[in-house]
Coordinates of C-alpha atoms in Angstrom, one line a residue:
M368 CA 0.0 0.0 0.0
A369 CA 1.4 3.4 -1.0
K370 CA 2.4 5.7 1.9
T371 CA 2.9 9.4 2.2
I372 CA 6.6 9.9 3.2
L373 CA 8.3 13.1 4.0
I374 CA 12.1 13.1 3.8
T375 CA 14.4 16.0 4.6
G376 CA 17.7 16.5 2.9
A377 CA 16.4 14.6 -0.1
T378 CA 18.3 16.3 -2.9
D379 CA 21.5 14.3 -2.8
G380 CA 23.6 11.7 -1.0
L381 CA 21.8 9.3 1.4
G382 CA 18.5 11.2 1.1
L383 CA 18.3 10.9 -2.7
A384 CA 19.4 7.3 -2.7
T385 CA 16.7 6.5 -0.2
T386 CA 14.0 8.4 -2.2
K387 CA 14.9 6.4 -5.3
R388 CA 14.2 3.1 -3.4
L389 CA 10.9 4.5 -2.1
A390 CA 9.9 5.9 -5.5
A391 CA 10.4 2.4 -7.0
D392 CA 7.8 1.2 -4.5
G393 CA 5.3 3.8 -5.7
H394 CA 5.0 5.9 -2.5
H395 CA 4.0 9.5 -2.5
L396 CA 7.1 11.4 -1.6
L397 CA 7.4 14.8 0.0
L398 CA 11.0 16.0 -0.8
H399 CA 12.7 18.7 1.3
G400 CA 15.8 20.5 0.2
R401 CA 17.7 23.7 0.9
N402 CA 18.4 24.6 -2.7
S403 CA 15.6 25.1 -5.2
E404 CA 17.7 24.0 -8.2
K405 CA 18.8 20.8 -6.5
L406 CA 15.2 20.1 -5.6
R407 CA 14.2 20.5 -9.2
L408 CA 16.9 18.2 -10.4
A409 CA 16.1 15.6 -7.7
E410 CA 12.4 15.7 -8.7
G411 CA 13.3 15.2 -12.4
S412 CA 15.7 12.3 -11.5
L413 CA 13.0 10.5 -9.5
K414 CA 10.4 10.9 -12.2
G415 CA 12.8 9.4 -14.7
F416 CA 13.6 6.6 -12.3
S417 CA 9.9 5.8 -11.6
P418 CA 7.4 7.6 -13.9
K419 CA 4.4 6.8 -11.7
V420 CA 5.8 8.3 -8.5
T421 CA 4.1 11.4 -7.1
I422 CA 6.3 14.1 -5.6
T423 CA 5.7 17.3 -3.7
C424 CA 8.8 19.6 -3.1
Y425 CA 9.5 21.9 -0.2
Q426 CA 12.4 24.3 0.2
A427 CA 13.7 25.4 3.6
D428 CA 17.0 26.2 5.3
L429 CA 16.8 24.0 8.4
S430 CA 19.3 26.2 10.3
D431 CA 16.7 28.9 10.4
P432 CA 13.8 28.1 12.8
K433 CA 11.5 30.6 11.0
Q434 CA 12.0 28.7 7.8
V435 CA 11.4 25.4 9.6
L436 CA 8.1 26.6 11.0
A437 CA 7.1 27.9 7.5
F438 CA 8.0 24.5 6.1
I439 CA 5.8 22.8 8.7
T440 CA 2.9 25.1 7.9
A441 CA 3.2 24.4 4.1
V442 CA 3.2 20.7 4.7
E443 CA 0.2 20.9 7.0
S444 CA -1.7 23.0 4.4
R445 CA -1.3 20.4 1.6
H446 CA -1.5 17.1 3.4
D447 CA -4.1 15.8 5.8
A448 CA -2.1 12.7 6.8
L449 CA 1.4 11.5 6.8
D450 CA 2.7 7.9 7.2
V451 CA 6.4 8.5 7.7
I452 CA 8.8 11.3 8.5
I453 CA 12.5 10.6 7.8
N454 CA 14.6 13.3 9.4
N455 CA 17.6 12.8 7.3
A456 CA 19.1 16.3 6.7
G457 CA 22.3 17.0 8.6
V458 CA 25.5 19.0 8.6
F459 CA 29.1 18.2 9.7
T460 CA 31.2 21.1 8.7
V461 CA 29.7 24.5 8.0
P462 CA 28.8 25.3 4.3
A463 CA 30.1 28.7 3.1
S464 CA 26.5 29.8 2.3
H465 CA 25.6 29.6 6.0
S466 CA 28.2 32.2 7.1
T467 CA 29.8 35.5 6.1
Q468 CA 32.7 34.7 8.4
Q469 CA 35.0 31.8 7.5
N470 CA 34.6 28.9 10.0
S471 CA 31.7 30.5 11.8
T472 CA 29.6 27.7 13.3
V473 CA 26.9 29.9 14.9
T474 CA 23.6 30.8 13.3
P475 CA 22.1 34.3 13.6
D476 CA 19.9 32.9 16.4
G477 CA 23.0 32.1 18.4
I478 CA 22.8 28.3 18.0
D479 CA 25.6 26.1 16.9
L480 CA 24.7 25.1 13.3
R481 CA 25.1 21.4 14.0
F482 CA 22.6 21.6 16.9
A483 CA 20.3 23.8 14.8
V484 CA 20.1 21.4 11.8
N485 CA 20.8 18.0 13.3
T486 CA 18.9 18.3 16.6
L487 CA 16.5 21.2 16.8
A488 CA 15.1 21.2 13.3
P489 CA 14.0 17.5 13.3
Y490 CA 12.5 18.1 16.8
L491 CA 10.4 21.0 15.5
I492 CA 9.4 19.0 12.4
T493 CA 8.3 16.0 14.5
K494 CA 6.4 18.0 17.0
G495 CA 4.9 20.3 14.4
L496 CA 3.6 17.6 12.2
W497 CA 2.7 15.1 14.9
R498 CA -1.0 15.6 14.5
R499 CA -0.7 14.8 10.8
L500 CA 0.9 11.4 11.4
R501 CA -1.4 8.4 11.3
P502 CA -1.6 6.4 14.6
N503 CA 0.6 3.7 13.0
G504 CA 3.0 6.2 11.5
R505 CA 6.8 6.3 12.0
I506 CA 9.4 8.9 12.7
V507 CA 12.8 7.8 11.4
N508 CA 15.6 9.9 12.8
V509 CA 19.0 9.5 11.0
A510 CA 21.6 9.4 13.7
S511 CA 25.2 8.3 13.7
A512 CA 27.7 6.0 15.4
A513 CA 29.4 9.2 16.3
Q514 CA 28.0 10.1 19.7
A515 CA 29.7 12.3 22.3
P516 CA 28.6 13.4 25.8
L517 CA 26.3 16.4 25.5
N518 CA 27.3 19.9 26.7
L519 CA 24.0 21.6 27.5
A520 CA 25.7 25.0 27.6
A521 CA 26.8 24.5 24.0
L522 CA 23.2 23.5 23.0
R523 CA 21.9 26.7 24.6
G524 CA 24.5 28.7 22.6
E525 CA 26.5 29.8 25.7
L526 CA 29.8 28.5 24.3
T527 CA 31.2 27.6 20.9
L528 CA 32.3 24.2 19.9
A529 CA 35.5 24.4 17.8
D530 CA 35.9 20.7 17.1
H531 CA 33.6 19.9 14.2
F532 CA 33.6 16.1 14.9
N533 CA 32.7 16.6 18.6
A534 CA 30.0 19.1 17.7
Y535 CA 28.5 16.7 15.2
A536 CA 28.7 13.8 17.6
Q537 CA 27.0 15.8 20.3
S538 CA 24.2 16.9 18.0
K539 CA 23.6 13.3 16.9
L540 CA 23.5 12.0 20.4
A541 CA 21.0 14.7 21.3
L542 CA 18.9 13.5 18.4
I543 CA 18.9 10.0 19.8
M544 CA 18.1 11.4 23.3
W545 CA 15.0 13.3 22.3
T546 CA 13.9 10.4 20.2
R547 CA 13.9 8.1 23.2
H548 CA 12.2 10.7 25.4
L549 CA 9.3 11.2 23.0
A550 CA 9.1 7.4 22.5
Q551 CA 8.5 6.9 26.2
I552 CA 5.6 9.4 26.0
V553 CA 4.2 7.4 23.1
N554 CA 4.5 4.2 25.2
H555 CA 2.0 5.7 27.7
T556 CA -0.3 7.6 25.3
G557 CA -0.1 5.7 22.0
G558 CA 0.6 7.1 18.6
P559 CA 3.3 7.0 16.0
Q560 CA 6.6 5.2 16.7
L561 CA 10.0 6.9 16.8
F562 CA 13.4 5.4 16.3
A563 CA 16.9 6.5 15.6
I564 CA 19.2 4.8 13.1
N565 CA 22.9 4.9 12.3
P566 CA 22.6 4.1 8.6
G567 CA 26.3 3.2 8.4
S568 CA 29.6 4.9 9.0
Y569 CA 31.6 6.6 6.2
L570 CA 29.0 6.2 3.5
A571 CA 29.7 7.8 0.1
T572 CA 28.1 11.2 0.8
K573 CA 29.3 14.7 0.3
M574 CA 29.4 15.1 4.1
V575 CA 31.9 12.2 4.4
K576 CA 33.9 13.4 1.4
D577 CA 34.2 17.0 2.8
G578 CA 34.7 16.0 6.4
F579 CA 37.1 13.0 6.1
N580 CA 38.5 13.2 2.6
T581 CA 37.4 9.8 1.6
D582 CA 35.0 8.5 -1.1
G583 CA 33.2 6.3 1.4
R584 CA 31.3 3.0 1.3
D585 CA 28.4 2.1 -0.9
I586 CA 25.6 4.5 -0.1
N587 CA 22.9 2.0 -0.8
T588 CA 23.9 0.2 2.4
G589 CA 22.3 3.2 4.2
A590 CA 19.4 3.7 1.8
L591 CA 18.3 0.1 2.2
I592 CA 18.0 0.3 6.0
L593 CA 16.2 3.6 5.8
Q594 CA 13.7 2.2 3.3
E595 CA 13.2 -0.8 5.7
A596 CA 12.8 1.6 8.7
A597 CA 10.2 3.5 6.8
V598 CA 8.0 0.6 5.7
G599 CA 9.5 -2.7 6.8
E600 CA 8.2 -5.2 9.3
R601 CA 11.4 -5.3 11.4
F602 CA 10.6 -1.9 12.7
A603 CA 6.9 -2.4 13.3
S604 CA 7.5 -2.6 17.1
A605 CA 10.7 -0.7 17.5
N606 CA 9.5 2.4 19.4
G607 CA 12.4 4.1 21.1
E608 CA 15.0 1.8 19.7
Y609 CA 18.4 2.7 18.3
F610 CA 19.5 0.7 15.2
D611 CA 23.2 0.5 14.4
N612 CA 23.7 -0.6 10.8
D613 CA 27.4 -1.0 11.4
Q614 CA 26.4 -3.9 13.7
G615 CA 23.5 -5.0 11.6
G616 CA 20.9 -4.8 14.4
F617 CA 19.3 -2.9 17.3
A618 CA 21.9 -1.8 19.8
A619 CA 22.5 0.3 22.9
P620 CA 23.3 3.9 22.2
H621 CA 25.7 6.0 24.3
A622 CA 25.0 5.7 28.0
E623 CA 23.8 9.3 28.2
A624 CA 20.9 8.4 25.8
R625 CA 19.8 5.8 28.4
N626 CA 19.7 8.4 31.2
V627 CA 16.1 9.3 31.5
Q628 CA 16.7 12.5 33.5
R629 CA 19.4 13.7 31.1
C630 CA 17.1 13.2 28.1
A631 CA 14.4 15.2 29.9
E632 CA 16.8 18.0 30.5
L633 CA 17.7 18.1 26.9
V634 CA 14.0 18.2 25.8
E635 CA 13.3 21.0 28.3
I636 CA 16.1 23.1 26.6
L637 CA 14.7 22.3 23.1
E638 CA 11.3 23.4 24.2
R639 CA 12.8 26.8 25.4
L640 CA 14.7 27.2 22.1

């Protein structure tokens, strides 16, 4: 049965590879991208790949909360129900277009860019579109094997993280943490399931090429597991779980993500932001 699936960061890399697999299955795809030209090219590529696929495109810079909220409003206005949200968009180093100062990692709102895009934006999208998700819907959060203890002061924008890898690893751990926190609420109240996935380390994406100067592993390794997470049976009862594709199964995330109080502290800050 065709599903309505929203995927962020869908114009290249892992996002585009995943949408190609979902397009082949005939799902209705809602593509998000930051660049309008790349969105147009991705849409054309997918229609050539699967002529029967239906596609709706949305443009937004996820480092800007105002654009994120406008994106949510646009999706709500056009779609009464969603089956899956794949929060895939992410940043590691800082694209030049995000800053007038070289190596600046802070958004105009005073938030580290990695936290803004990798942690806060998917939280806003999930909360903002929650009422559009069907009761058996899924939120698939693309995490990472890179997970570092969270500095809450950095999340609040009170200090700058100079180490790109550490900032990225903190933002991805924070993503896992709020996933688990909201999943616990779902366990008590019912509703869509949430889970976080490491799609595979050092996949052949632009992020890996720019950050680690390597071509990376077969990107379809990650696309296949995201496709399964979106519609596969293995994830039908995986609420709150972390899946590590490097290990090939569900696994325990960093200890901080298993600390209920710490996860609650993080979510409290996200709500304030």
